[in-house]
mmCIF file of C-alpha atoms (C1' of nucleotides) in Angstrom:
data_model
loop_
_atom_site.group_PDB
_atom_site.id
_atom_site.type_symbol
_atom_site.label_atom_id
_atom_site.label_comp_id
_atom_site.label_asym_id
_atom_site.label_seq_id
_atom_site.Cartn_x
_atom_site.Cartn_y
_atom_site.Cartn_z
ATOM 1 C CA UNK A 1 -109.343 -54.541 -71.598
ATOM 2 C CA UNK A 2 -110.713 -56.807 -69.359
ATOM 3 C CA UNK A 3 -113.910 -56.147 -66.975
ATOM 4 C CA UNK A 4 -112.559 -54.993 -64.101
ATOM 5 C CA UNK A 5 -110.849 -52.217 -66.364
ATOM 6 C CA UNK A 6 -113.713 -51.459 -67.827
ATOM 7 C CA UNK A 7 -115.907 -51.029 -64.850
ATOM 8 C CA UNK A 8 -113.423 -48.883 -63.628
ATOM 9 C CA UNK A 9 -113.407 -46.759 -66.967
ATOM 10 C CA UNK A 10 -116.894 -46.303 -67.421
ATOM 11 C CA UNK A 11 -118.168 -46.325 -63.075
ATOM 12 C CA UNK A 12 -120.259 -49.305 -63.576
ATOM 13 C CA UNK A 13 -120.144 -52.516 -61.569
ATOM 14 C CA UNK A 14 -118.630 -55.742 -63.092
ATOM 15 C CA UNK A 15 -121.935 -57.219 -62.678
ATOM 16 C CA UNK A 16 -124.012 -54.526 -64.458
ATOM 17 C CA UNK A 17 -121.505 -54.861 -67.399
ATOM 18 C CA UNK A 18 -122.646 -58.912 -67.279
ATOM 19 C CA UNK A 19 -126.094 -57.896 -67.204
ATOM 20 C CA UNK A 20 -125.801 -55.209 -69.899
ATOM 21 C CA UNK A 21 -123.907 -57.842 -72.265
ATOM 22 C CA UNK A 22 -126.802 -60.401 -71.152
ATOM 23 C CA UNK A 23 -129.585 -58.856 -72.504
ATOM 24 C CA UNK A 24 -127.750 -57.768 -75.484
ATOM 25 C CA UNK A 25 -127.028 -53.576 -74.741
ATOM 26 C CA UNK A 26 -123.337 -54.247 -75.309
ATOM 27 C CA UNK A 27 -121.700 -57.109 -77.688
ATOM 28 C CA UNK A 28 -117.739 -57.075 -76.308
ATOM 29 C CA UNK A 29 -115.558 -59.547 -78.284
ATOM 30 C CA UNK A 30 -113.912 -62.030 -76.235
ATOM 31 C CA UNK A 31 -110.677 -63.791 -75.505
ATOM 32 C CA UNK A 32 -108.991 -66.823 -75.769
ATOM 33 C CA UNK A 33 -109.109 -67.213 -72.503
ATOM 34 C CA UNK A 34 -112.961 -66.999 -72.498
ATOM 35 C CA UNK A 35 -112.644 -63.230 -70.660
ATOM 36 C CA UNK A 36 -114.623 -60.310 -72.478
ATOM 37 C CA UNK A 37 -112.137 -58.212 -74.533
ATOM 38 C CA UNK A 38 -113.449 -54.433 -74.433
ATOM 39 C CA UNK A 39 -112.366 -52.175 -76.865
ATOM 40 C CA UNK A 40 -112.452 -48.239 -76.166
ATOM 41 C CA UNK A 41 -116.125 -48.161 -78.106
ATOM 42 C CA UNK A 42 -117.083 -50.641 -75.468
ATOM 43 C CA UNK A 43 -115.808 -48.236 -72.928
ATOM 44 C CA UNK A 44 -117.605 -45.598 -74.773
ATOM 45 C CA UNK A 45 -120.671 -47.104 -75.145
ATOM 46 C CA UNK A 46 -120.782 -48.124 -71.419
ATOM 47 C CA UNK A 47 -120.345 -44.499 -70.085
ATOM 48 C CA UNK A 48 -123.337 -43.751 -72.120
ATOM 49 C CA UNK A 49 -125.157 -46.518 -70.764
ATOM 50 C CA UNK A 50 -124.497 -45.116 -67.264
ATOM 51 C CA UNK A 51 -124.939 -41.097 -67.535
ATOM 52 C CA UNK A 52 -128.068 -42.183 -69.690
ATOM 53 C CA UNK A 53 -129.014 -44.486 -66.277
ATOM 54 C CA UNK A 54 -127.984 -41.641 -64.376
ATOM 55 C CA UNK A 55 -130.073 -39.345 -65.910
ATOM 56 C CA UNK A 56 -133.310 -41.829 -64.732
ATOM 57 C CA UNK A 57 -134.022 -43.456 -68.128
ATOM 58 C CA UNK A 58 -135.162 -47.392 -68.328
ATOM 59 C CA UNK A 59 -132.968 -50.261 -69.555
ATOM 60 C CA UNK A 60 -134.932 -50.234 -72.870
ATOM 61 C CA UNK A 61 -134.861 -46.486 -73.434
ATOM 62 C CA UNK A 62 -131.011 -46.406 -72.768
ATOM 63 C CA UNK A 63 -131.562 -49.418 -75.830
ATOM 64 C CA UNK A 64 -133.617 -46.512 -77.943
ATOM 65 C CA UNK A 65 -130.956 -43.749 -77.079
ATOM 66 C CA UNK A 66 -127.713 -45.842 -77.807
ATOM 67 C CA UNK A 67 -128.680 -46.877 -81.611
ATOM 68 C CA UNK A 68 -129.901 -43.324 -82.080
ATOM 69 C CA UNK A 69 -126.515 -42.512 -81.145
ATOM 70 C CA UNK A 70 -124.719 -44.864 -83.546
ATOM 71 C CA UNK A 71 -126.985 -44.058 -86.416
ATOM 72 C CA UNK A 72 -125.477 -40.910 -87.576
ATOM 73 C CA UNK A 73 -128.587 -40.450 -90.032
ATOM 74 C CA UNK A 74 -130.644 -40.468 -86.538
ATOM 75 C CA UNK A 75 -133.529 -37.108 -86.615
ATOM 76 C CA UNK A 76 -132.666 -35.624 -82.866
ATOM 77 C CA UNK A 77 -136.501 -35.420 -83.017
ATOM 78 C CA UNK A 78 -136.433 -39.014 -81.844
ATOM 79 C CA UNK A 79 -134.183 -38.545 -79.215
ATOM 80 C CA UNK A 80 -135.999 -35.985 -78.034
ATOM 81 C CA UNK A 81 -139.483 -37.166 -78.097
ATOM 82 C CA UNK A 82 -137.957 -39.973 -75.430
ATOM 83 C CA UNK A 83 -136.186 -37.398 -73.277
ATOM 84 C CA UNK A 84 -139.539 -35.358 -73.110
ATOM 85 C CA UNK A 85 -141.920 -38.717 -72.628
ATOM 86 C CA UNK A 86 -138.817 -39.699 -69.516
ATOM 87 C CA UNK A 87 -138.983 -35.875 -68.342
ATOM 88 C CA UNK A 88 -142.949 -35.795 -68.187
ATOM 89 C CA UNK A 89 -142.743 -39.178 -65.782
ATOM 90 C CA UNK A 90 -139.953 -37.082 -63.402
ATOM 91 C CA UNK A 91 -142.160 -34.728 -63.219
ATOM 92 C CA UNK A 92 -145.062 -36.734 -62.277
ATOM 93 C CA UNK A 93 -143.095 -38.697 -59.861
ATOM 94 C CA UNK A 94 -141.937 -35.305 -58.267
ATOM 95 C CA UNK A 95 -145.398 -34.008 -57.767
ATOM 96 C CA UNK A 96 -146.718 -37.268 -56.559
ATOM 97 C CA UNK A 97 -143.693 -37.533 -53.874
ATOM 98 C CA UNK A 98 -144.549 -34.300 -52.984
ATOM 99 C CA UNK A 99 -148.380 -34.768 -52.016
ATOM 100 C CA UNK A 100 -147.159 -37.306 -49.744
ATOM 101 C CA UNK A 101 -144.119 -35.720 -48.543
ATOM 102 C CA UNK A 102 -146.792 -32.652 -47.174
ATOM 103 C CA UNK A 103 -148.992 -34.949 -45.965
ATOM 104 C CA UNK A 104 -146.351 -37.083 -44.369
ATOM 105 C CA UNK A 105 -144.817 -33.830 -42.629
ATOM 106 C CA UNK A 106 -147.982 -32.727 -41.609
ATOM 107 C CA UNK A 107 -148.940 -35.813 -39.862
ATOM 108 C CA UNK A 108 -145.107 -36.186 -38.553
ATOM 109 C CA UNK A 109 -145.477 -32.037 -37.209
ATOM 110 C CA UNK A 110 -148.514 -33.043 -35.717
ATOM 111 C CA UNK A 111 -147.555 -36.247 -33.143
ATOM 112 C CA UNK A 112 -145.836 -35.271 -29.991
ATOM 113 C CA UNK A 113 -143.701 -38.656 -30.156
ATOM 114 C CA UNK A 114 -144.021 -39.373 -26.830
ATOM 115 C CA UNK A 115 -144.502 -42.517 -24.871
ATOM 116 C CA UNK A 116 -148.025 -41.763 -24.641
ATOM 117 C CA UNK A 117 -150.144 -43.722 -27.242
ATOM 118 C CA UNK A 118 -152.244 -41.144 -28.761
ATOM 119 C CA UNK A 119 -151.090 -40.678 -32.981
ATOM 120 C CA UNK A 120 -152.533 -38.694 -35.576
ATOM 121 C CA UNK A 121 -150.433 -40.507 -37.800
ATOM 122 C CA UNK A 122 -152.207 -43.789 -36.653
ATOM 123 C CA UNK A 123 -155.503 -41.500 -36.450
ATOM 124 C CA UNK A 124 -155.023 -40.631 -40.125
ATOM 125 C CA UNK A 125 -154.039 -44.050 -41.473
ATOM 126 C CA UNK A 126 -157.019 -45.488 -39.546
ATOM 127 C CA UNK A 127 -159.846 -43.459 -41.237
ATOM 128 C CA UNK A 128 -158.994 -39.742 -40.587
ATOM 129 C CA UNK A 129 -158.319 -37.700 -43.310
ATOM 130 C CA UNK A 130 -155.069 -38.018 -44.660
ATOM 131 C CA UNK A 131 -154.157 -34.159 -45.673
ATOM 132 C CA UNK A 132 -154.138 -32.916 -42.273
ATOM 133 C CA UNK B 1 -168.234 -60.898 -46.285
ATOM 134 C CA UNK B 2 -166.103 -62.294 -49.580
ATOM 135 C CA UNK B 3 -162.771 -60.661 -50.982
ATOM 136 C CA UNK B 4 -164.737 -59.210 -54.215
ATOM 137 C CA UNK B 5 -166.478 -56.789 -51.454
ATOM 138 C CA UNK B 6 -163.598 -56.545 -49.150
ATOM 139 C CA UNK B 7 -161.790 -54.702 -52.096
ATOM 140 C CA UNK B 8 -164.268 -52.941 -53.181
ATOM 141 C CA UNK B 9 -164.844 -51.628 -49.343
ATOM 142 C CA UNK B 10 -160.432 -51.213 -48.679
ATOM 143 C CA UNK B 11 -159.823 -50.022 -51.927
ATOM 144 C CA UNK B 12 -157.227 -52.691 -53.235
ATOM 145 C CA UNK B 13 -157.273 -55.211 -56.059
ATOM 146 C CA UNK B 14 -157.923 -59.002 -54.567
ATOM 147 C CA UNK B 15 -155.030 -60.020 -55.303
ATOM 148 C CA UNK B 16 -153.102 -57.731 -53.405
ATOM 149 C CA UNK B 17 -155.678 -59.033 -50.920
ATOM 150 C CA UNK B 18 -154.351 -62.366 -51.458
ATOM 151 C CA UNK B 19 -150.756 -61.051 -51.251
ATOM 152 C CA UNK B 20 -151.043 -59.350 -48.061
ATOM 153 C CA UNK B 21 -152.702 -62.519 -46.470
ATOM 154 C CA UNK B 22 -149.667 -64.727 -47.987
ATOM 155 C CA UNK B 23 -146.674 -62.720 -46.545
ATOM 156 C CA UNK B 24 -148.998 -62.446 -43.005
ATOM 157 C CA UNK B 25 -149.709 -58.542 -42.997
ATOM 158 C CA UNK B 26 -153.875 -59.869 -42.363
ATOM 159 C CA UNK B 27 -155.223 -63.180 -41.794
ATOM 160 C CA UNK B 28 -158.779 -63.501 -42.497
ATOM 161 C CA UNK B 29 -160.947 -66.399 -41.690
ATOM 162 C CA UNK B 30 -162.035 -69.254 -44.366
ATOM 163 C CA UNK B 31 -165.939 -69.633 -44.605
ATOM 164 C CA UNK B 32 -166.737 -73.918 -44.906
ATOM 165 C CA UNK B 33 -166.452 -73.632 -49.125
ATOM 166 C CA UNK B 34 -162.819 -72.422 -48.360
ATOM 167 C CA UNK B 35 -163.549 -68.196 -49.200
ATOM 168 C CA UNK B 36 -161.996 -65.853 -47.091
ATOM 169 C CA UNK B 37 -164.433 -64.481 -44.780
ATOM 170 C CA UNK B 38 -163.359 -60.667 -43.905
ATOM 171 C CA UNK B 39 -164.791 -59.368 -40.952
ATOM 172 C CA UNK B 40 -165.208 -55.531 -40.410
ATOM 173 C CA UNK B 41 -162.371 -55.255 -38.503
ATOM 174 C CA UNK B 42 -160.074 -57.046 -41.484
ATOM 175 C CA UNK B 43 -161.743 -54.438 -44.106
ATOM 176 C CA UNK B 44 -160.836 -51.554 -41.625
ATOM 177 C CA UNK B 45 -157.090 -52.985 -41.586
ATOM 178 C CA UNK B 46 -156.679 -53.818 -45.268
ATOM 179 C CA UNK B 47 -158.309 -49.558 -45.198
ATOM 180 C CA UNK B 48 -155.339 -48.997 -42.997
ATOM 181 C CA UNK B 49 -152.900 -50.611 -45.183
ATOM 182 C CA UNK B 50 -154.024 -49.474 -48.403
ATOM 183 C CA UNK B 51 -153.878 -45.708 -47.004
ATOM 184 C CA UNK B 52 -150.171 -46.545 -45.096
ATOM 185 C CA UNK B 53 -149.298 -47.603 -48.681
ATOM 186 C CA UNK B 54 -150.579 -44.959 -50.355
ATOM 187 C CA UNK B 55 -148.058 -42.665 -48.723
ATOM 188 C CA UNK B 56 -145.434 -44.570 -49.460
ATOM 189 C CA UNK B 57 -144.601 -46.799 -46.809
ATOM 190 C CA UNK B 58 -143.067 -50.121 -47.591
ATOM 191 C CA UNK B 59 -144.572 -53.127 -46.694
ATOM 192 C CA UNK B 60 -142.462 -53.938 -43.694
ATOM 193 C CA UNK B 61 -143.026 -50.060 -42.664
ATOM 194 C CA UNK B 62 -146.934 -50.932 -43.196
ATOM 195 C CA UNK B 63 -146.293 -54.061 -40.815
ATOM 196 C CA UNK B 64 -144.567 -52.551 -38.066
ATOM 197 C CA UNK B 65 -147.186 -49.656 -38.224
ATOM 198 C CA UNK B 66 -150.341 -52.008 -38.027
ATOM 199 C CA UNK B 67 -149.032 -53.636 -35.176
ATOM 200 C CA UNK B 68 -148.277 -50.545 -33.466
ATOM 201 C CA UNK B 69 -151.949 -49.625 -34.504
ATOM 202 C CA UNK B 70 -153.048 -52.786 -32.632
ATOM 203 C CA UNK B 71 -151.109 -52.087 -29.855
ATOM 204 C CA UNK B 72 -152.947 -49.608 -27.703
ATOM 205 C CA UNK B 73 -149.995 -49.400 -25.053
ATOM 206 C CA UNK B 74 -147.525 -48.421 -27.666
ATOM 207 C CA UNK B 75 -145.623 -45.326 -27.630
ATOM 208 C CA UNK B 76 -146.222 -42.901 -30.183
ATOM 209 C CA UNK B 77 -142.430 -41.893 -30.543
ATOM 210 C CA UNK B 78 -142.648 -45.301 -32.179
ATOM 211 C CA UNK B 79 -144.652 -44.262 -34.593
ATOM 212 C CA UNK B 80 -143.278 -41.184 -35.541
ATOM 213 C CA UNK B 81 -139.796 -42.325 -35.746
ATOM 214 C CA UNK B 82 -141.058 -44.936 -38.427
ATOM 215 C CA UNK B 83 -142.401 -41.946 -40.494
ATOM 216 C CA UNK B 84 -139.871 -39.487 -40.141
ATOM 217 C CA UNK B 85 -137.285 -41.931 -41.400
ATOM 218 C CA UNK B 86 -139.723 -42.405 -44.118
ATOM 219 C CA UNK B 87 -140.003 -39.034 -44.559
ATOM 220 C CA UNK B 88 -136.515 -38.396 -44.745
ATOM 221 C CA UNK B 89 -136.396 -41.072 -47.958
ATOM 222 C CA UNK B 90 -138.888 -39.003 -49.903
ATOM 223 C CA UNK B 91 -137.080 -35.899 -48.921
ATOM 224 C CA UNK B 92 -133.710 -37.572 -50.650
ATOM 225 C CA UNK B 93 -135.792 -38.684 -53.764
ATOM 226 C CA UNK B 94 -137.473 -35.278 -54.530
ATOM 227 C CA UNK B 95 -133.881 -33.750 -54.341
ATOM 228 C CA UNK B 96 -132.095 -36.763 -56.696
ATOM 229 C CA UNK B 97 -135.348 -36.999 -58.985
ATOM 230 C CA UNK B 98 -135.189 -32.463 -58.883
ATOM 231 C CA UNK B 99 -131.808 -32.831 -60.464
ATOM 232 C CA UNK B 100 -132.298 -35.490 -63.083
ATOM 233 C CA UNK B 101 -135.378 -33.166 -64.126
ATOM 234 C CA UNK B 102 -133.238 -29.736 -63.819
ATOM 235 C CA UNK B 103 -130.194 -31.648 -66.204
ATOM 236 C CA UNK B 104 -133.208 -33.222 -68.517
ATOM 237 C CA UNK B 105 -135.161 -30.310 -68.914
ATOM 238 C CA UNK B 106 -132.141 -28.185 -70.106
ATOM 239 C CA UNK B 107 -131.269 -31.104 -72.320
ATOM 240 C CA UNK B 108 -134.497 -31.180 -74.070
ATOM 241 C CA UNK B 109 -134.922 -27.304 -74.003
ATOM 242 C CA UNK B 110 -131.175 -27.298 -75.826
ATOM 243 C CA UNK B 111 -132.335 -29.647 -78.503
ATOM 244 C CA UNK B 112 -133.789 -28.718 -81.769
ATOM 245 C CA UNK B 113 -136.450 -31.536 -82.391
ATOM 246 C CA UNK B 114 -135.669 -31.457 -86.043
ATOM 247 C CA UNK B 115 -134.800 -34.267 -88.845
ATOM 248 C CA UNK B 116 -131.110 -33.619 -88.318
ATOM 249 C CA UNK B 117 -129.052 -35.875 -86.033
ATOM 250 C CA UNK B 118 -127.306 -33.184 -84.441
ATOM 251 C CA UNK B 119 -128.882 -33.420 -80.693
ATOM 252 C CA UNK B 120 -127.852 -31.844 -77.379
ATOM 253 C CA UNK B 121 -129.291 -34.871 -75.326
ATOM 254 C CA UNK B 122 -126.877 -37.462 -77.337
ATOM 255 C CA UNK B 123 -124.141 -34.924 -76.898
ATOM 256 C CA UNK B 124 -124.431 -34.917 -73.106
ATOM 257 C CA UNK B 125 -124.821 -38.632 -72.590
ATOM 258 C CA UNK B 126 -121.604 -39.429 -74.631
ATOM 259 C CA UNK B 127 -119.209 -37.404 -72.555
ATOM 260 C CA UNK B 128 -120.090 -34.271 -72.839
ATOM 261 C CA UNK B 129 -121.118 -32.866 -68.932
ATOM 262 C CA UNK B 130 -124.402 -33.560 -67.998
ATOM 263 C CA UNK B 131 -125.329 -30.256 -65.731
ATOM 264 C CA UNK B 132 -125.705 -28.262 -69.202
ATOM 265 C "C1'" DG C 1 -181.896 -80.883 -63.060
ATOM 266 C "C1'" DC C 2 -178.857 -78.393 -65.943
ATOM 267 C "C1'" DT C 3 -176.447 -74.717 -67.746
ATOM 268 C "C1'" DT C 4 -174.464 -70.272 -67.613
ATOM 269 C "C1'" DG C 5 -171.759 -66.840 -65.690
ATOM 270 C "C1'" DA C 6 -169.762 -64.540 -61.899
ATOM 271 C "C1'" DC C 7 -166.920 -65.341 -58.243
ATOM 272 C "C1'" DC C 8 -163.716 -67.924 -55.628
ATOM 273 C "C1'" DT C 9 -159.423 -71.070 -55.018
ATOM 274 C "C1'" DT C 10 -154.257 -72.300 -55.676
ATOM 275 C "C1'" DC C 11 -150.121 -72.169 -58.166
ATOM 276 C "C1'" DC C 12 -146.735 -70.495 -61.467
ATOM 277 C "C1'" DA C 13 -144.469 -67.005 -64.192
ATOM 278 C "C1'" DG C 14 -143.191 -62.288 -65.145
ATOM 279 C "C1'" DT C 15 -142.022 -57.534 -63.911
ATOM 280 C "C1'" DC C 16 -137.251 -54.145 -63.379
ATOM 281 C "C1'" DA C 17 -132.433 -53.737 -62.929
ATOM 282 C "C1'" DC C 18 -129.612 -55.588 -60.971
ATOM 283 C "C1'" DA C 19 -126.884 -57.929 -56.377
ATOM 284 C "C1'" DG C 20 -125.102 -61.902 -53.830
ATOM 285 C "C1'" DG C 21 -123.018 -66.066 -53.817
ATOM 286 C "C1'" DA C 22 -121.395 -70.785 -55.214
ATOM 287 C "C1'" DA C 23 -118.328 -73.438 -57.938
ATOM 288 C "C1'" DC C 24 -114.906 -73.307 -60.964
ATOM 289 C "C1'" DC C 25 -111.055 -71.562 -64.361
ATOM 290 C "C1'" DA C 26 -106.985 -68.220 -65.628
ATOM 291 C "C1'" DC C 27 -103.228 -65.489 -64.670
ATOM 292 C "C1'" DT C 28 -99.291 -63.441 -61.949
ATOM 293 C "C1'" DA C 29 -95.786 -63.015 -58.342
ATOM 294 C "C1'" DA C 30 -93.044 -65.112 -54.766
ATOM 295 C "C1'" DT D 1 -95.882 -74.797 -56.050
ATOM 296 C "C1'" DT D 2 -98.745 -72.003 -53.945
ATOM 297 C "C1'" DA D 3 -101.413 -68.138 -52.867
ATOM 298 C "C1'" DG D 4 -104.089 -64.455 -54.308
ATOM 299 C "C1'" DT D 5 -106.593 -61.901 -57.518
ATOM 300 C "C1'" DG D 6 -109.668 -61.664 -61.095
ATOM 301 C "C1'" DG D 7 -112.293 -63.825 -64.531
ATOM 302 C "C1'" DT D 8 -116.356 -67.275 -65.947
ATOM 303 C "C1'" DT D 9 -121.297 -69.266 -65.648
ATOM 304 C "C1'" DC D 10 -125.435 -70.296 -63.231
ATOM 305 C "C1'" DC D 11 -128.952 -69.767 -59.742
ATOM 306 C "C1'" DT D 12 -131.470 -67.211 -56.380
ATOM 307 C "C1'" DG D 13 -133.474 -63.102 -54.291
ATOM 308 C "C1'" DT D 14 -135.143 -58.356 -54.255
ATOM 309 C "C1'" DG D 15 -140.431 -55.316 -53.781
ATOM 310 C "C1'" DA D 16 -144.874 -55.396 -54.363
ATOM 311 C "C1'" DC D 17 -147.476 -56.893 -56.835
ATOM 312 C "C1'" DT D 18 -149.942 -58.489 -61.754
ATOM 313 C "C1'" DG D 19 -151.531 -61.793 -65.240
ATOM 314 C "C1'" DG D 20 -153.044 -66.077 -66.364
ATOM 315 C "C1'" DA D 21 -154.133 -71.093 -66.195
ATOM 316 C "C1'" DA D 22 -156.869 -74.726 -64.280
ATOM 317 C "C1'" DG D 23 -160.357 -75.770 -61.537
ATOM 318 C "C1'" DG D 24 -164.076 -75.467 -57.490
ATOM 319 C "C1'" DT D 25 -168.611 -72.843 -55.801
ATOM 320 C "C1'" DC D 26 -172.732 -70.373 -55.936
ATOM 321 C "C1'" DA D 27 -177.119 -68.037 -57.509
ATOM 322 C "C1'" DA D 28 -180.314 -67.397 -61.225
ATOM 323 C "C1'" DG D 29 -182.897 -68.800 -65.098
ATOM 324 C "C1'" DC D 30 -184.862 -72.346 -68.167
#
DNA sequence: GCTTGACCTTCCAGTCACAGGAACCACTAA
DNA sequence: TTAGTGGTTCCTGTGACTGGAAGGTCAAGC
């Protein structure tokens, strides 16, 4: 199977797959032709790669999580202890967002958007508070 | 005043400092010895910045909003357009970064933690659906 | 006057996870 | 033969800094 395929297969662009195969996530064999030859554990692999990139982990956790996948003698206590350490950064990414999201739509509630000068948003950037 | 105290007094590292002078966001003065020389109104725009930042705006969305800041004819529809697109983004990445932690959290809830490989979170990332 | 140490300067490299593009090679169909 | 599609490598750029090297400047103490 040649790249193209295999994008297709697993919903990953060519140049990811390049990338992936650069910094040694994925080893596909090649052809004589020079073009990577992917076999269906390739393909397999790959999909993992992108749900586990879907799901928000780092290039070098989706590393952790694929050989913990391919050693079958793996303790799912190690998988999870990097799911829970990737769940407790969502989560502190969510509640940071959200301060500034209310503070944001506080300030955005409060200008009349007008063509008159006067902003609280400006007023709160420039020394106001910035919670109200 | 030097950029040691300008940091202290804006709140950001020098070298951000430094940064923000190189890509033309502030342009301080040079004492003889070659230091930048901040005056007030510098520390009270690297203030500005260093809030504008600290809700999230990007540095070009920091830019267009200091000059609007310096512009006292501006209109503040201007303004609030800037941060209501912004606010908009942060919207979309509480919802995206709500799901990854709604799939994770199930994932990691699902999974035993033990010295078996058996694992919920492997499971899911190598075809299995991801919503469960 | 000299040294020490804190502070300043510029410049270069690295971060993360790719994306864009140039220049070139391989294969297929007409 | 030619055109078109798809593959290859290599280099650069992204955002917003951060770390570090190599060196200049200043104030204090001896």
């Amino acid at each position: 199977m040649n790249i193209g395929q295999a994008a297709e297969a697993a919903g990953l662009p060519a140049k990811t797959i390049r990338y992936y195969e650069e910094i040694g996530l994925i080893k596909p064999g090649r052809n004589a032709n020079g073009y990577r030859a992917f076999t269906a554990k390739d393909i397999h692999n790959l999909a993992f790669l992108a749900r586990a990139r879907a799901l928000g982990f780092s290039i070098e956790d989706c590393r952790a999580l694929l050989a913990l996948y391919e050693d079958t003698s793996r303790a799912s206590a190690d998988v999870k202890r990097i799911a829970q350490r990737h769940l407790d950064e969502i989560e502190a990414k969510i509640l940071q967002l959200r301060e500034m999201r209310d503070t944001l739509a506080n300030l955005v509630d409060a200008c009349r958007g007008n063509h008159r000068p006067d902003c609280p948003i400006l007023a709160s950037m420039s020394g106001g508070r910035t919670d109200t």
